[in-house]
Short mmCIF file of C-alpha atoms in Angstrom, two decimals:
data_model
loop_
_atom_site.label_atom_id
_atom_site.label_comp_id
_atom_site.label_asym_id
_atom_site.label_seq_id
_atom_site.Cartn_x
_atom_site.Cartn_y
_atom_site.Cartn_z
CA UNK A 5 96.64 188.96 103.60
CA UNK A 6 93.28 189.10 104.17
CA UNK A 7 93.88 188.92 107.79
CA UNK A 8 94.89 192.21 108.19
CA UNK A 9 91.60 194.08 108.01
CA UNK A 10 91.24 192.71 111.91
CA UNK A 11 95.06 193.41 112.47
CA UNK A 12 95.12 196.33 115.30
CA UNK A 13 97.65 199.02 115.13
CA UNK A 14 99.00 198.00 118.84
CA UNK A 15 98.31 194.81 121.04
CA UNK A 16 98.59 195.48 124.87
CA UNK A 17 97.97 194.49 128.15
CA UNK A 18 95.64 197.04 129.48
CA UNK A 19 94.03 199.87 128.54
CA UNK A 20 95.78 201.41 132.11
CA UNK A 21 98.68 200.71 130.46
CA UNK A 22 98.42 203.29 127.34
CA UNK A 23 101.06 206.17 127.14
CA UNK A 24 98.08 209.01 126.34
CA UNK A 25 100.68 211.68 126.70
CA UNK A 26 102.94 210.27 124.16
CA UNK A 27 99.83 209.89 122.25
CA UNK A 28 98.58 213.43 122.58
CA UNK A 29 102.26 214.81 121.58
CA UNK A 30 101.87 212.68 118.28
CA UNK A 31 98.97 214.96 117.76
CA UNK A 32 95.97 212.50 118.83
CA UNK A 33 93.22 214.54 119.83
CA UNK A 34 90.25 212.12 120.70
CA UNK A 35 89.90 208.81 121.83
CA UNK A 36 87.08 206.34 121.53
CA UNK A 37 86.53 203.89 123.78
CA UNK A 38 84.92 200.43 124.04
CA UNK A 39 83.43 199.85 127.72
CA UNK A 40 82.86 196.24 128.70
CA UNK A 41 86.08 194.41 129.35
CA UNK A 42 88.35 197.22 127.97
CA UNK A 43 87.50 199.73 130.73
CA UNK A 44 86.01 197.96 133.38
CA UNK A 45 84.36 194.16 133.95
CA UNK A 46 81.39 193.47 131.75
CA UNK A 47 78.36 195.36 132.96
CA UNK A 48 80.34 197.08 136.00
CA UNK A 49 80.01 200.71 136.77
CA UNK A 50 82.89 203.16 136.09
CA UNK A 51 85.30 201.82 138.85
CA UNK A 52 87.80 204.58 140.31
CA UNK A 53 90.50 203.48 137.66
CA UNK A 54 88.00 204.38 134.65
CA UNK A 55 86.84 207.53 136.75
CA UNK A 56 90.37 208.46 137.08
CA UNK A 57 91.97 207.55 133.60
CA UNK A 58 88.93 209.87 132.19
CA UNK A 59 90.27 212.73 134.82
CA UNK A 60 93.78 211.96 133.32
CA UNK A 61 92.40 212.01 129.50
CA UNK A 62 90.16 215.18 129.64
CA UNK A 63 93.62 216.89 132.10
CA UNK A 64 95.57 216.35 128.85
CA UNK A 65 93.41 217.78 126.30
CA UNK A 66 91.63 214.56 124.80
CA UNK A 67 88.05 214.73 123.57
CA UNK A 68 86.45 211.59 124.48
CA UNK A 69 83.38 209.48 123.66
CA UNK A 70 82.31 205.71 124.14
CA UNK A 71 80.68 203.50 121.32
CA UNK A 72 79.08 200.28 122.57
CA UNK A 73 76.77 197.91 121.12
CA UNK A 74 75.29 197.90 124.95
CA UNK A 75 71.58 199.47 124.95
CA UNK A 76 71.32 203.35 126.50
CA UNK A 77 70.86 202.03 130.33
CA UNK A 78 74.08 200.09 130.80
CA UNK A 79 76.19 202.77 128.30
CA UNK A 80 74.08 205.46 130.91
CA UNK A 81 75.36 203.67 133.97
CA UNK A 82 79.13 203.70 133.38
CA UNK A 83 79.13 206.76 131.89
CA UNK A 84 77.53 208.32 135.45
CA UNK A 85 80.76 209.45 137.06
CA UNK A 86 82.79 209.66 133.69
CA UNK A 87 80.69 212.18 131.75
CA UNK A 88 81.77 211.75 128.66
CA UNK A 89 79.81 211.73 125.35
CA UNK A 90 78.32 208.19 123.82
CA UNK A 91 76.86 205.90 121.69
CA UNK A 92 75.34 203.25 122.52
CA UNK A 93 73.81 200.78 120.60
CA UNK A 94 76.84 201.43 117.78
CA UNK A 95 76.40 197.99 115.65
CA UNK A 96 80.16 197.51 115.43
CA UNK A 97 81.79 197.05 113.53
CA UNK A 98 79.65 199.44 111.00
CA UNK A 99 82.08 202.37 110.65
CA UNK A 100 78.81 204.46 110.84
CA UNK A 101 79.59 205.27 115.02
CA UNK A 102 83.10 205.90 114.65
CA UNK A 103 82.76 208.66 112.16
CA UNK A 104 80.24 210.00 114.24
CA UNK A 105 82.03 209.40 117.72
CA UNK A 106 84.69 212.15 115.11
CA UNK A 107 82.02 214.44 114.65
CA UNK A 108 80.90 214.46 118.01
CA UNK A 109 84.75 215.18 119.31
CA UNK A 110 85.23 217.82 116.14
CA UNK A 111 88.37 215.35 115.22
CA UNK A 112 88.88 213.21 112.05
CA UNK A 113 90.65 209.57 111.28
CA UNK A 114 93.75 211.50 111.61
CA UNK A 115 93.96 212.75 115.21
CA UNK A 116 91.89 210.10 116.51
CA UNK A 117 92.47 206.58 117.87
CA UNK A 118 90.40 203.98 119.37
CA UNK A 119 90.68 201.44 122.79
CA UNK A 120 89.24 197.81 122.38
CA UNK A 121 89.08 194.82 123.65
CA UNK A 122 87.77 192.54 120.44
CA UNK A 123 88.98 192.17 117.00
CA UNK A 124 85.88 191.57 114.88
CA UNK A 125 83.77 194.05 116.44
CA UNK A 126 86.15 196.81 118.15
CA UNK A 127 89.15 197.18 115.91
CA UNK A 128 87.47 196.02 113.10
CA UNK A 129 85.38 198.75 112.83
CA UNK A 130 88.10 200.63 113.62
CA UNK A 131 89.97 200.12 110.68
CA UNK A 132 87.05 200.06 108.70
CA UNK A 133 86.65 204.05 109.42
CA UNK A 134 90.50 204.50 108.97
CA UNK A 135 90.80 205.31 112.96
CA UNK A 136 93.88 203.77 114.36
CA UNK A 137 92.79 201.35 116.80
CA UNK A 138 94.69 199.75 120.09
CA UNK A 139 93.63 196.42 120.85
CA UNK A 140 93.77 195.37 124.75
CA UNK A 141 93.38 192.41 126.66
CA UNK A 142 89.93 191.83 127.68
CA UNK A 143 89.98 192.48 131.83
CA UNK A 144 88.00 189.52 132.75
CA UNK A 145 87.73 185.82 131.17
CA UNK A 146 83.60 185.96 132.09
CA UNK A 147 82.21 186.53 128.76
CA UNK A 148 78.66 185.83 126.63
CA UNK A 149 78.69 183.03 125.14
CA UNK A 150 78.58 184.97 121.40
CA UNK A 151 82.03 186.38 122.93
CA UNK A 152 83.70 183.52 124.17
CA UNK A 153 83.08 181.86 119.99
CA UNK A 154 84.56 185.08 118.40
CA UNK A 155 87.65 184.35 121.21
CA UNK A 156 88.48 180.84 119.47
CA UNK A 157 88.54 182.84 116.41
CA UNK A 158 90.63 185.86 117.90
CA UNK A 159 93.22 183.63 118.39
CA UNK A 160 93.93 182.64 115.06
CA UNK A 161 94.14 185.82 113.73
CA UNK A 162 96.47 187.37 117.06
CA UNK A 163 98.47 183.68 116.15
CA UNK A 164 99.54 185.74 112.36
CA UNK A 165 99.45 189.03 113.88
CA UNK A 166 102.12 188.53 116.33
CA UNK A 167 104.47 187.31 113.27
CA UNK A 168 103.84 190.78 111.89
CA UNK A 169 107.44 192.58 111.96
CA UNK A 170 107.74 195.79 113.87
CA UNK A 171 103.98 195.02 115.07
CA UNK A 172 103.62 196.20 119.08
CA UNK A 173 102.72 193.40 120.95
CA UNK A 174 101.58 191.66 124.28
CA UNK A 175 104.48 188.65 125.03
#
């Protein structure tokens, strides 16, 4: 189904909610993050959640870096008290940033995964670099207006994705 190609590998509530340990026994090495609405509310600073799930992250080995389509100052401001690599300015969902979020990390598509909160632009790209991706729910309904239009769309394609068998899902 054509659908697929925006299917994530997981579907959950939070990104607070992700088992990185059980992750980094499975042999994950890196993680790549989205920031707005998958880490904190869009255009907030790193809040002491995000400050401390990056304390957790880097505690338990995991090489991290951030791709967002946000220009250098925003990316710059949340990434203050996290101090973590980035990218900002990424044009998701080109697979061109992922595979150098890997480089940057020294991991490949096989030990690395990535946190999202959108389908066309996050996971998409995602799975267009072979990265196995973990879609979340976005933290706060306030959204641009280009975000709220790819939401109606979202939908449709979470509507076949939750018929998926075996597929780990939000209720």
């Amino acid at each position: 189904m054509i659908l697929n190609r925006f299917y994530p590998g997981e579907y959950l509530d939070s990104t607070y909610e992700i088992d990185f340990e059980e992750l980094y026994r499975k042999g994950y090495r890196g993680v790549i993050f989205d920031i707005d609405n998958t880490l904190v509310r869009h255009g907030a600073p790193a809040d002491a959640r995000a400050i401390a799930l990056f304390a957790r992250l880097k505690k338990i080995g995991f090489s991290c870096c951030l791709i967002s389509n946000n220009q250098k100052p925003r990316v710059e401001m949340f990434n203050r008290e996290i101090q973590v690599k980035f990218i900002e300015n990424a044009h998701k969902p080109s697979k061109k940033n992922y595979l150098k979020a890997m480089e940057i990390m020294g991991t490949d598509t096989s030990n690395t995964l990535f946190v999202g909160d959108q389908l066309f632009t996050d996971v998409y790209g995602a799975n267009r670099a072979g990265i196995y991706s973990i879609l979340v729910k976005p933290i706060h309904p306030k959204e641009e207006i280009q975000i709220v239009l790819k939401r109606y769309l979202e939908r449709v394609v979470l509507y076949f994705y939750k018929r998926q068998p075996g597929k780990k899902r939000v209720k």
